[in-house]
Short mmCIF file of C-alpha atoms in Angstrom, two decimals:
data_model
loop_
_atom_site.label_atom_id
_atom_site.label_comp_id
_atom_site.label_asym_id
_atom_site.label_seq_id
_atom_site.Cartn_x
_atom_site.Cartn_y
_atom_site.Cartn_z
CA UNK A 2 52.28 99.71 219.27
CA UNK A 3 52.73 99.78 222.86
CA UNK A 4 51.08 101.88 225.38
CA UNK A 5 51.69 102.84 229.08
CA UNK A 6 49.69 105.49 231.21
CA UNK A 7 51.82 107.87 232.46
CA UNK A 8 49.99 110.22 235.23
CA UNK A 9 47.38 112.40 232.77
CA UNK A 10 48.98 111.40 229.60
CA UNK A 11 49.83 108.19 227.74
CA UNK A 12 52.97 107.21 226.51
CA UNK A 13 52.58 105.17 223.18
CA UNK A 14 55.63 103.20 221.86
CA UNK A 15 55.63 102.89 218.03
CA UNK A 16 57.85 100.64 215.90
CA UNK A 17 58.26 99.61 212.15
CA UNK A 18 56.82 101.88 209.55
CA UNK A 19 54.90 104.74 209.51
CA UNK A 20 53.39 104.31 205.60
CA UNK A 21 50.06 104.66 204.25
CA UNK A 22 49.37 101.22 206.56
CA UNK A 23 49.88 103.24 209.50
CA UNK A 24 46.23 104.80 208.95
CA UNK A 25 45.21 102.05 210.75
CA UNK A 26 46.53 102.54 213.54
CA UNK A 27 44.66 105.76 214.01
CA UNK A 28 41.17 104.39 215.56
CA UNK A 29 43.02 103.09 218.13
CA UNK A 30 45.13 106.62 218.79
CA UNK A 31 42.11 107.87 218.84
CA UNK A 32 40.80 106.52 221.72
CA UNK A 33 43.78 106.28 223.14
CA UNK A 34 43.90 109.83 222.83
CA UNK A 35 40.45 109.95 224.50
CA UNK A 36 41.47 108.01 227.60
CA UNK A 37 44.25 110.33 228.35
CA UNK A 38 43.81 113.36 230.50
CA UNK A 39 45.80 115.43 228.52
CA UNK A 40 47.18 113.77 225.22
CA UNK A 41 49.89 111.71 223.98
CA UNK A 42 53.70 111.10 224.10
CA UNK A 43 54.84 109.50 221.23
CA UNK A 44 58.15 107.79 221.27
CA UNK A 45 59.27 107.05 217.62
CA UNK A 46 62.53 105.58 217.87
CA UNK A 47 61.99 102.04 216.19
CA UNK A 48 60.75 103.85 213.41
CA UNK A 49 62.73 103.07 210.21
CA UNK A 50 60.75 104.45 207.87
CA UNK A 51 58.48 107.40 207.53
CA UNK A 52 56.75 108.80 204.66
CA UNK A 53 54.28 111.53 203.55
CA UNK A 54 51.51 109.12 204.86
CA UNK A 55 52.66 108.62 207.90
CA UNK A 56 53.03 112.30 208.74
CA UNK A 57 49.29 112.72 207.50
CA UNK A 58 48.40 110.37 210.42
CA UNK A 59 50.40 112.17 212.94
CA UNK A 60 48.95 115.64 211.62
CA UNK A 61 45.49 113.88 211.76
CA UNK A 62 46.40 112.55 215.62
CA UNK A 63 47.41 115.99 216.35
CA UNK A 64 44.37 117.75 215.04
CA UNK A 65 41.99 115.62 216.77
CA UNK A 66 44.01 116.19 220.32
CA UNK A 67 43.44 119.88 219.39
CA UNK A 68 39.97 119.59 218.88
CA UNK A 69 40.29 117.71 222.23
CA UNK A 70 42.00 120.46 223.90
CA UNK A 71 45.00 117.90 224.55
CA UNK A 72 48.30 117.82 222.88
CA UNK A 73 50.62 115.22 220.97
CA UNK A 74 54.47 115.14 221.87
CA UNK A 75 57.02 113.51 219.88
CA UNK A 76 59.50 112.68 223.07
CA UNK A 77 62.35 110.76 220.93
CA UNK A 78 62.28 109.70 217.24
CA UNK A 79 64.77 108.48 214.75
CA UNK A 80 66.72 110.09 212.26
CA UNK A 81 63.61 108.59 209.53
CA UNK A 82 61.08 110.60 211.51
CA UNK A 83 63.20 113.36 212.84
CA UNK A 84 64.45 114.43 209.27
CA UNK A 85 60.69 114.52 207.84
CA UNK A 86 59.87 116.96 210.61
CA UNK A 87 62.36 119.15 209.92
CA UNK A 88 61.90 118.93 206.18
CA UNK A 89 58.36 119.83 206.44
CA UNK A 90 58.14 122.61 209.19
CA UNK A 91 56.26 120.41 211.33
CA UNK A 92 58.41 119.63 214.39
CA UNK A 93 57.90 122.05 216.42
CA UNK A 94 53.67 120.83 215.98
CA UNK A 95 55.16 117.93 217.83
CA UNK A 96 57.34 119.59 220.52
CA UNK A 97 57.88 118.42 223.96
CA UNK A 98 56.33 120.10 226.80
CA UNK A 99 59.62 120.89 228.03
CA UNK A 100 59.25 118.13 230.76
CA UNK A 101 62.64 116.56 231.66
CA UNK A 102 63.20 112.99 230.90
CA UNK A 103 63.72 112.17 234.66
CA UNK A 104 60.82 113.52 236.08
CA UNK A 105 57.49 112.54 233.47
CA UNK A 106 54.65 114.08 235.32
CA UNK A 107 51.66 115.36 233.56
CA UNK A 108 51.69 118.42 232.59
CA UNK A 109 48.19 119.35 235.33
CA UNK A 110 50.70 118.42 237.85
CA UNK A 111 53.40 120.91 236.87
CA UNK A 112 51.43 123.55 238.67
CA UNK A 113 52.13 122.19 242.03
CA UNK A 114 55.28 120.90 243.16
CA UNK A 115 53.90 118.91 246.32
CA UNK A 116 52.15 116.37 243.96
CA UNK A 117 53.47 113.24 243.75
CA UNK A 118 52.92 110.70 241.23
CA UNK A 119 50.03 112.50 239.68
CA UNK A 120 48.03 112.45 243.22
CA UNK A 121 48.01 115.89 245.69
CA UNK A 122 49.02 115.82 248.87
CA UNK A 123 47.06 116.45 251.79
CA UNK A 124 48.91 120.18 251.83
CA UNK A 125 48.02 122.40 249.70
CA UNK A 126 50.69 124.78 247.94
CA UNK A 127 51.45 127.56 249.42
CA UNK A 128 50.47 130.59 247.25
CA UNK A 129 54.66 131.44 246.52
CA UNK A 130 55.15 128.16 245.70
CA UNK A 131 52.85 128.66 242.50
CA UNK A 132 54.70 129.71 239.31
CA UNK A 133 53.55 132.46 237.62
CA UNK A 134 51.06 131.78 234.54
CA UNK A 135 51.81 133.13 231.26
CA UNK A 136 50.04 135.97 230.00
CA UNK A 137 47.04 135.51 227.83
CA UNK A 138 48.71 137.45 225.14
CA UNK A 139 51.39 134.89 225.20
CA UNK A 140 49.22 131.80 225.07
CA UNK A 141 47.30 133.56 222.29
CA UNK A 142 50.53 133.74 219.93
CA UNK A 143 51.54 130.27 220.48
CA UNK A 144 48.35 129.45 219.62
CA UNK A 145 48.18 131.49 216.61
CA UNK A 146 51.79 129.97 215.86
CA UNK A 147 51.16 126.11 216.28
CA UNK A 148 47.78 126.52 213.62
CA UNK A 149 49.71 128.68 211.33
CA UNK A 150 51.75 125.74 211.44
CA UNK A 151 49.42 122.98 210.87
CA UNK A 152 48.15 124.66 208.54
CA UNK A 153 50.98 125.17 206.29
CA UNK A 154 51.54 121.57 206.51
CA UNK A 155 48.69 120.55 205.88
CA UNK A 156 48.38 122.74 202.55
CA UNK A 157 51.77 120.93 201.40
CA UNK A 158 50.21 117.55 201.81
CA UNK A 159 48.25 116.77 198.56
CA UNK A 160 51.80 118.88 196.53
CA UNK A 161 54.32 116.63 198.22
CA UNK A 162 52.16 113.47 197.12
CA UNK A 163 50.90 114.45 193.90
CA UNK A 164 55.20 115.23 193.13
CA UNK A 165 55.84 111.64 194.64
CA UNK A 166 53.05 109.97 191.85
CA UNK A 167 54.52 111.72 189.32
CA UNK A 168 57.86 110.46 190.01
CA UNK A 169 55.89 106.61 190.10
CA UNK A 170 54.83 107.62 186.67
CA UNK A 171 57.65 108.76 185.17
CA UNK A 172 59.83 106.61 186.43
CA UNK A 173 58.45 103.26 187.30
CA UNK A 174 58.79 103.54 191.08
CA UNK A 175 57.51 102.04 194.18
CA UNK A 176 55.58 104.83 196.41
CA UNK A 177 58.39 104.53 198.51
CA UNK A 178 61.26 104.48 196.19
CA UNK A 179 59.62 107.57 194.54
CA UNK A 180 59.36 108.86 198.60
CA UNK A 181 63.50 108.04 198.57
CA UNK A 182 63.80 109.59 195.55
CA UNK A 183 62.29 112.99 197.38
CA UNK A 184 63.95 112.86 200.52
CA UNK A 185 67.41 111.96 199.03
CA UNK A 186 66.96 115.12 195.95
CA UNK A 187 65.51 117.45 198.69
CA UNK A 188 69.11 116.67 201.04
CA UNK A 189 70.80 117.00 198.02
CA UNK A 190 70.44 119.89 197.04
CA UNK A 191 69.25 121.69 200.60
CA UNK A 192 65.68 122.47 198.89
CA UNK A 193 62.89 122.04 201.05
CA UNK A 194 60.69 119.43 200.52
CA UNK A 195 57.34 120.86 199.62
CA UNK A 196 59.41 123.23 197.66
CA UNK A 197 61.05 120.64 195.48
CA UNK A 198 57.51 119.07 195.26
CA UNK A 199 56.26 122.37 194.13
CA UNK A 200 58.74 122.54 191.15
CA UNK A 201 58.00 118.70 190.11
CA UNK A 202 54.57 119.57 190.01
CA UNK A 203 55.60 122.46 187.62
CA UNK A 204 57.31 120.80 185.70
CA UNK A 205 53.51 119.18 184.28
CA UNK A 206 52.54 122.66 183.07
CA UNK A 207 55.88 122.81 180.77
CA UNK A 208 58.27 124.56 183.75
CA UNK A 209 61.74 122.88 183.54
CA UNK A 210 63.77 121.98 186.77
CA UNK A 211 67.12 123.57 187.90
CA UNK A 212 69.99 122.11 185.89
CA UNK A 213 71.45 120.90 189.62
CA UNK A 214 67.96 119.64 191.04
CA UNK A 215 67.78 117.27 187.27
CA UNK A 216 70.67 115.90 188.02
CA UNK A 217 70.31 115.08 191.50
CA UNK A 218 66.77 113.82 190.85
CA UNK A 219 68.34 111.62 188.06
CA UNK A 220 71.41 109.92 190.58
CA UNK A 221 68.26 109.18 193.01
CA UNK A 222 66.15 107.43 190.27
CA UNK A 223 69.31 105.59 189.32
CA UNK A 224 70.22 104.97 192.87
CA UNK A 225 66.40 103.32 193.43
CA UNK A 226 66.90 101.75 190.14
CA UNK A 227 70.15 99.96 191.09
CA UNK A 228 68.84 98.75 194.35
CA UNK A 229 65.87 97.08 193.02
CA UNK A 230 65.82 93.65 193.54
CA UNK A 231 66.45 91.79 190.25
CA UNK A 232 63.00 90.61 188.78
CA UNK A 233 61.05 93.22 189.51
#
């Protein structure tokens, strides 16, 4: 992990895996996360692997920067990161600010073009220079929005898990092979992930998959199988 202040915010650099190891990282978020003026941008790009666990530690990050009253951005990712966002509903938790790549000011400076580099200038705006806020009723939807969000994906949390350590059980796997197996069934047949873990969890009370979702579930196990290092 790298970090750089960047006017209000913090720009953290992440690389390797995001896995139930990344918890650990989180203490150190944290007060990351309480040094910054106004939250966190995230840039995920060396990321080449991301799991269930690692998106609990994002949604925890992003949780406590709400409780903070700051946000969490995800400014670039991978495709390992990028396609568990989309397959859980959860990107748009992590959007950018809407802050072009060029020009990284903080989002406090935003409201007043004459700053530069974070600091005002000795003039103050003129009162046309201001743009126009957005109306409560606005902010009060996004709002509304972002925790009906969270909370969705934080209700498919312990689902997409418990489906992933019933696929170790059944079939012998690694926590991330049986994570593989997930991702690669969910693509496969263009099933949402925490829907796919909804109907493997069924599946314990006697329910019985889609013919098309067993067989793609069974060419992933076999896939995982195959690419298992001899010995193991």
């Amino acid at each position: 992990m790298d970090v750089v202040p960047d006017g209000d915010r913090m720009t953290v650099t992440l690389w390797g895996e995001l896995d139930l190891g990344s918890r650990r990282l989180l203490p150190e978020l944290y007060d990351m996360l309480t040094l910054s003026g106004t939250g966190l941008d995230l840039r995920l790009d060396a990321i080449g692997f991301c799991d269930c666990s690692g998106l609990n530690a994002l949604l925890d990050l992003h949780s406590r920067a709400a409780g903070e009253g700051k946000t969490v951005t995800v400014r670039s990712c991978g495709v390992a990161v990028e396609r568990l966002l989309d397959m859980t509903d959860t990107r748009e938790l992590f959007a950018d600010s809407g802050r072009p790549e060029s020009a990284p000011a903080p989002a406090a400076c935003a409201a007043n073009p004459r700053e530069e580099g974070g600091r005002p200038t000795a003039d103050p705006p003129e009162e046309d220079d201001r743009p126009t806020a957005h109306p409560p009723e606005e902010d009060s939807q996004d709002l509304r929005a972002e925790v009906t969000q969270l909370r969705r994906a934080m209700q498919t949390r312990p689902t997409i898990d418990l489906a992933r350590g019933i696929l170790m059980a059944s079939f012998g796997l690694s926590p991330e092979a049986a994570w593989s197996v997930l991702v690669r069934t969910s693509q496969n047949t263009n099933t949402k992930l925490h829907n796919l873990a909804q109907d493997l969890v069924g599946t314990v009370r006697g329910r019985t998959l889609p013919e098309r979702v067993q067989q793609q579930l069974a060419a992933a196990v076999a896939g995982e199988n195959r690419s298992r290092p001899t010995g193991d």
